[in-house]
Amino acid sequence: MDNAVPIAQGERDERFMRQAIALARRALASGDTPVGSLVVRAGSVLAEGVEAVRARLDITAHAEIIAVREACRAACGFDLSACTLYTTAEPCWMCSFAIRQARLGRVVIGRPTPVIGGGGPPHALLLEPAVAGWGPPPALAWGVLSGECALLRR
């Protein structure tokens, strides 16, 4: 018989967001924008991403893109519908496109990213239902450890 006590969704979200914050601090220490992301499946971390645009001289090396890329490799495919992406900052439009293409089931966001964020106005790509081939939008959870995520500065 399994005596494990189930972890409430809020506690699980905070635990994984703390790991994303630690990744964001690594990005900050290397001179990049402090964003950390991880993809979780069945309660286990499948992939991590540390923002590395400056470190790699690669404009696409956003934490979310790195985490999604590695998760697709680990899952041997592009269906991450059973996974949750945790990210310290609202994904930009580029990252939102990758999230939708990989069919992530849920995205947990620490803090909003005004103007270029893909989860809210003016261009909510994460929620847009009308793009053929994208599948259903992911469920979004906003503001998990938002205060700690907002304190991350470059």
PDB file of C-alpha atoms in Angstrom:
ATOM      1  CA  MET A   1       0.000   0.000   0.000  1.00  0.00           C
ATOM      2  CA  ASP A   2       1.279   3.453  -0.897  1.00  0.00           C
ATOM      3  CA  ASN A   3       1.541   5.655   2.211  1.00  0.00           C
ATOM      4  CA  ALA A   4       2.737   8.687   0.281  1.00  0.00           C
ATOM      5  CA  VAL A   5       0.884  11.878   1.091  1.00  0.00           C
ATOM      6  CA  PRO A   6      -0.125  13.660  -2.104  1.00  0.00           C
ATOM      7  CA  ILE A   7       1.422  17.072  -2.551  1.00  0.00           C
ATOM      8  CA  ALA A   8      -1.095  19.840  -3.157  1.00  0.00           C
ATOM      9  CA  GLN A   9      -0.799  21.546  -6.546  1.00  0.00           C
ATOM     10  CA  GLY A  10       0.155  24.882  -4.932  1.00  0.00           C
ATOM     11  CA  GLU A  11       2.950  23.300  -2.910  1.00  0.00           C
ATOM     12  CA  ARG A  12       4.213  21.420  -5.956  1.00  0.00           C
ATOM     13  CA  ASP A  13       4.142  24.612  -8.031  1.00  0.00           C
ATOM     14  CA  GLU A  14       6.132  26.496  -5.395  1.00  0.00           C
ATOM     15  CA  ARG A  15       8.688  23.699  -5.071  1.00  0.00           C
ATOM     16  CA  PHE A  16       9.360  23.606  -8.809  1.00  0.00           C
ATOM     17  CA  MET A  17       9.286  27.407  -9.134  1.00  0.00           C
ATOM     18  CA  ARG A  18      12.012  27.586  -6.473  1.00  0.00           C
ATOM     19  CA  GLN A  19      14.108  25.337  -8.703  1.00  0.00           C
ATOM     20  CA  ALA A  20      13.408  27.655 -11.651  1.00  0.00           C
ATOM     21  CA  ILE A  21      14.470  30.633  -9.520  1.00  0.00           C
ATOM     22  CA  ALA A  22      17.766  28.870  -8.745  1.00  0.00           C
ATOM     23  CA  LEU A  23      18.291  28.428 -12.499  1.00  0.00           C
ATOM     24  CA  ALA A  24      17.495  32.119 -13.051  1.00  0.00           C
ATOM     25  CA  ARG A  25      20.161  33.041 -10.514  1.00  0.00           C
ATOM     26  CA  ARG A  26      22.671  30.996 -12.537  1.00  0.00           C
ATOM     27  CA  ALA A  27      21.720  32.991 -15.630  1.00  0.00           C
ATOM     28  CA  LEU A  28      22.153  36.245 -13.702  1.00  0.00           C
ATOM     29  CA  ALA A  29      25.576  35.159 -12.428  1.00  0.00           C
ATOM     30  CA  SER A  30      26.712  34.523 -16.009  1.00  0.00           C
ATOM     31  CA  GLY A  31      25.546  37.961 -17.182  1.00  0.00           C
ATOM     32  CA  ASP A  32      22.280  36.919 -18.807  1.00  0.00           C
ATOM     33  CA  THR A  33      18.712  37.942 -18.155  1.00  0.00           C
ATOM     34  CA  PRO A  34      17.645  36.079 -15.001  1.00  0.00           C
ATOM     35  CA  VAL A  35      15.174  33.554 -16.351  1.00  0.00           C
ATOM     36  CA  GLY A  36      15.037  29.900 -15.400  1.00  0.00           C
ATOM     37  CA  SER A  37      12.664  27.249 -16.683  1.00  0.00           C
ATOM     38  CA  LEU A  38      12.018  23.575 -16.209  1.00  0.00           C
ATOM     39  CA  VAL A  39       9.706  20.981 -17.672  1.00  0.00           C
ATOM     40  CA  VAL A  40       8.121  18.530 -15.246  1.00  0.00           C
ATOM     41  CA  ARG A  41       6.354  15.269 -16.073  1.00  0.00           C
ATOM     42  CA  ALA A  42       4.699  13.066 -13.451  1.00  0.00           C
ATOM     43  CA  GLY A  43       6.330  15.003 -10.614  1.00  0.00           C
ATOM     44  CA  SER A  44       9.891  14.679 -11.974  1.00  0.00           C
ATOM     45  CA  VAL A  45      12.051  17.221 -13.763  1.00  0.00           C
ATOM     46  CA  LEU A  46      12.404  16.185 -17.391  1.00  0.00           C
ATOM     47  CA  ALA A  47      14.494  19.160 -18.560  1.00  0.00           C
ATOM     48  CA  GLU A  48      15.943  22.491 -17.407  1.00  0.00           C
ATOM     49  CA  GLY A  49      16.723  25.759 -19.130  1.00  0.00           C
ATOM     50  CA  VAL A  50      18.967  28.619 -18.066  1.00  0.00           C
ATOM     51  CA  GLU A  51      18.783  31.852 -20.092  1.00  0.00           C
ATOM     52  CA  ALA A  52      21.965  31.929 -22.182  1.00  0.00           C
ATOM     53  CA  VAL A  53      21.478  34.514 -24.946  1.00  0.00           C
ATOM     54  CA  ARG A  54      24.648  36.426 -24.049  1.00  0.00           C
ATOM     55  CA  ALA A  55      26.665  33.436 -22.873  1.00  0.00           C
ATOM     56  CA  ARG A  56      26.048  31.536 -26.128  1.00  0.00           C
ATOM     57  CA  LEU A  57      25.717  34.550 -28.425  1.00  0.00           C
ATOM     58  CA  ASP A  58      22.448  32.954 -29.533  1.00  0.00           C
ATOM     59  CA  ILE A  59      19.320  35.075 -29.632  1.00  0.00           C
ATOM     60  CA  THR A  60      17.170  31.923 -29.378  1.00  0.00           C
ATOM     61  CA  ALA A  61      18.818  30.655 -26.174  1.00  0.00           C
ATOM     62  CA  HIS A  62      15.901  31.635 -23.948  1.00  0.00           C
ATOM     63  CA  ALA A  63      15.428  29.482 -20.854  1.00  0.00           C
ATOM     64  CA  GLU A  64      12.025  28.250 -22.032  1.00  0.00           C
ATOM     65  CA  ILE A  65      13.311  27.288 -25.498  1.00  0.00           C
ATOM     66  CA  ILE A  66      16.236  25.382 -23.977  1.00  0.00           C
ATOM     67  CA  ALA A  67      13.966  23.537 -21.531  1.00  0.00           C
ATOM     68  CA  VAL A  68      11.381  22.675 -24.202  1.00  0.00           C
ATOM     69  CA  ARG A  69      14.075  21.517 -26.632  1.00  0.00           C
ATOM     70  CA  GLU A  70      15.628  19.224 -24.027  1.00  0.00           C
ATOM     71  CA  ALA A  71      12.229  17.925 -22.905  1.00  0.00           C
ATOM     72  CA  CYS A  72      11.302  17.011 -26.491  1.00  0.00           C
ATOM     73  CA  ARG A  73      14.583  15.134 -26.805  1.00  0.00           C
ATOM     74  CA  ALA A  74      14.016  13.329 -23.507  1.00  0.00           C
ATOM     75  CA  ALA A  75      10.419  12.467 -24.494  1.00  0.00           C
ATOM     76  CA  CYS A  76      11.522  11.450 -28.014  1.00  0.00           C
ATOM     77  CA  GLY A  77       8.843  13.629 -29.555  1.00  0.00           C
ATOM     78  CA  PHE A  78       6.908  16.854 -29.666  1.00  0.00           C
ATOM     79  CA  ASP A  79       3.937  15.926 -27.484  1.00  0.00           C
ATOM     80  CA  LEU A  80       4.531  17.358 -24.017  1.00  0.00           C
ATOM     81  CA  SER A  81       0.817  17.518 -23.201  1.00  0.00           C
ATOM     82  CA  ALA A  82       1.401  15.590 -19.963  1.00  0.00           C
ATOM     83  CA  CYS A  83       4.065  18.106 -18.877  1.00  0.00           C
ATOM     84  CA  THR A  84       4.175  21.416 -17.042  1.00  0.00           C
ATOM     85  CA  LEU A  85       6.620  24.200 -17.861  1.00  0.00           C
ATOM     86  CA  TYR A  86       7.716  26.331 -14.892  1.00  0.00           C
ATOM     87  CA  THR A  87       9.278  29.658 -15.791  1.00  0.00           C
ATOM     88  CA  THR A  88      10.247  32.646 -13.703  1.00  0.00           C
ATOM     89  CA  ALA A  89       9.049  35.119 -16.366  1.00  0.00           C
ATOM     90  CA  GLU A  90       6.126  35.103 -18.778  1.00  0.00           C
ATOM     91  CA  PRO A  91       7.310  33.518 -22.025  1.00  0.00           C
ATOM     92  CA  CYS A  92       7.912  35.886 -24.939  1.00  0.00           C
ATOM     93  CA  TRP A  93       6.265  35.369 -28.321  1.00  0.00           C
ATOM     94  CA  MET A  94       9.091  33.168 -29.614  1.00  0.00           C
ATOM     95  CA  CYS A  95       8.960  30.958 -26.533  1.00  0.00           C
ATOM     96  CA  SER A  96       5.159  30.895 -26.675  1.00  0.00           C
ATOM     97  CA  PHE A  97       5.353  29.531 -30.215  1.00  0.00           C
ATOM     98  CA  ALA A  98       7.716  26.734 -29.070  1.00  0.00           C
ATOM     99  CA  ILE A  99       5.481  25.942 -26.083  1.00  0.00           C
ATOM    100  CA  ARG A 100       2.442  25.636 -28.339  1.00  0.00           C
ATOM    101  CA  GLN A 101       4.283  23.543 -30.943  1.00  0.00           C
ATOM    102  CA  ALA A 102       5.439  21.138 -28.213  1.00  0.00           C
ATOM    103  CA  ARG A 103       1.845  20.981 -26.928  1.00  0.00           C
ATOM    104  CA  LEU A 104       2.729  21.603 -23.286  1.00  0.00           C
ATOM    105  CA  GLY A 105      -0.315  20.965 -21.125  1.00  0.00           C
ATOM    106  CA  ARG A 106       0.340  23.595 -18.482  1.00  0.00           C
ATOM    107  CA  VAL A 107       2.561  26.647 -17.966  1.00  0.00           C
ATOM    108  CA  VAL A 108       3.313  28.102 -14.523  1.00  0.00           C
ATOM    109  CA  ILE A 109       4.569  31.698 -14.648  1.00  0.00           C
ATOM    110  CA  GLY A 110       6.352  33.597 -11.899  1.00  0.00           C
ATOM    111  CA  ARG A 111       6.026  37.173 -13.127  1.00  0.00           C
ATOM    112  CA  PRO A 112       4.533  38.929 -16.144  1.00  0.00           C
ATOM    113  CA  THR A 113       6.678  40.255 -18.980  1.00  0.00           C
ATOM    114  CA  PRO A 114       5.002  43.451 -20.183  1.00  0.00           C
ATOM    115  CA  VAL A 115       4.788  44.246 -23.901  1.00  0.00           C
ATOM    116  CA  ILE A 116       6.337  41.011 -25.289  1.00  0.00           C
ATOM    117  CA  GLY A 117       4.713  38.385 -23.070  1.00  0.00           C
ATOM    118  CA  GLY A 118       2.763  35.669 -24.843  1.00  0.00           C
ATOM    119  CA  GLY A 119       0.270  34.952 -22.075  1.00  0.00           C
ATOM    120  CA  GLY A 120      -1.687  38.179 -22.026  1.00  0.00           C
ATOM    121  CA  PRO A 121      -2.505  41.269 -24.063  1.00  0.00           C
ATOM    122  CA  PRO A 122      -1.639  42.505 -26.567  1.00  0.00           C
ATOM    123  CA  HIS A 123      -0.751  39.144 -28.180  1.00  0.00           C
ATOM    124  CA  ALA A 124      -1.747  36.159 -26.045  1.00  0.00           C
ATOM    125  CA  LEU A 125      -0.171  33.469 -28.241  1.00  0.00           C
ATOM    126  CA  LEU A 126      -0.263  30.956 -25.406  1.00  0.00           C
ATOM    127  CA  LEU A 127      -4.047  31.191 -25.287  1.00  0.00           C
ATOM    128  CA  GLU A 128      -4.920  31.754 -28.950  1.00  0.00           C
ATOM    129  CA  PRO A 129      -7.342  28.980 -29.967  1.00  0.00           C
ATOM    130  CA  ALA A 130      -7.598  29.810 -33.667  1.00  0.00           C
ATOM    131  CA  VAL A 131      -4.179  28.754 -35.003  1.00  0.00           C
ATOM    132  CA  ALA A 132      -4.484  25.548 -37.033  1.00  0.00           C
ATOM    133  CA  GLY A 133      -2.191  22.738 -35.933  1.00  0.00           C
ATOM    134  CA  TRP A 134      -1.388  24.084 -32.487  1.00  0.00           C
ATOM    135  CA  GLY A 135      -3.750  21.940 -30.510  1.00  0.00           C
ATOM    136  CA  PRO A 136      -5.399  23.194 -27.340  1.00  0.00           C
ATOM    137  CA  PRO A 137      -3.871  26.106 -25.421  1.00  0.00           C
ATOM    138  CA  PRO A 138      -2.031  25.169 -22.230  1.00  0.00           C
ATOM    139  CA  ALA A 139      -3.554  25.888 -18.851  1.00  0.00           C
ATOM    140  CA  LEU A 140      -1.820  28.919 -17.334  1.00  0.00           C
ATOM    141  CA  ALA A 141      -1.064  29.540 -13.661  1.00  0.00           C
ATOM    142  CA  TRP A 142       0.132  33.071 -12.922  1.00  0.00           C
ATOM    143  CA  GLY A 143       2.068  34.627 -10.076  1.00  0.00           C
ATOM    144  CA  VAL A 144       3.636  31.598  -8.400  1.00  0.00           C
ATOM    145  CA  LEU A 145       6.324  33.097  -6.122  1.00  0.00           C
ATOM    146  CA  SER A 146       5.887  36.342  -8.067  1.00  0.00           C
ATOM    147  CA  GLY A 147       7.643  38.429  -5.414  1.00  0.00           C
ATOM    148  CA  GLU A 148      10.776  36.302  -5.547  1.00  0.00           C
ATOM    149  CA  CYS A 149      10.694  36.231  -9.348  1.00  0.00           C
ATOM    150  CA  ALA A 150      10.292  40.011  -9.495  1.00  0.00           C
ATOM    151  CA  LEU A 151      13.391  40.468  -7.335  1.00  0.00           C
ATOM    152  CA  LEU A 152      15.559  38.803  -9.979  1.00  0.00           C
ATOM    153  CA  ARG A 153      17.299  41.669 -11.741  1.00  0.00           C
ATOM    154  CA  ARG A 154      20.165  42.093 -14.150  1.00  0.00           C
TER     155      ARG A 154
END
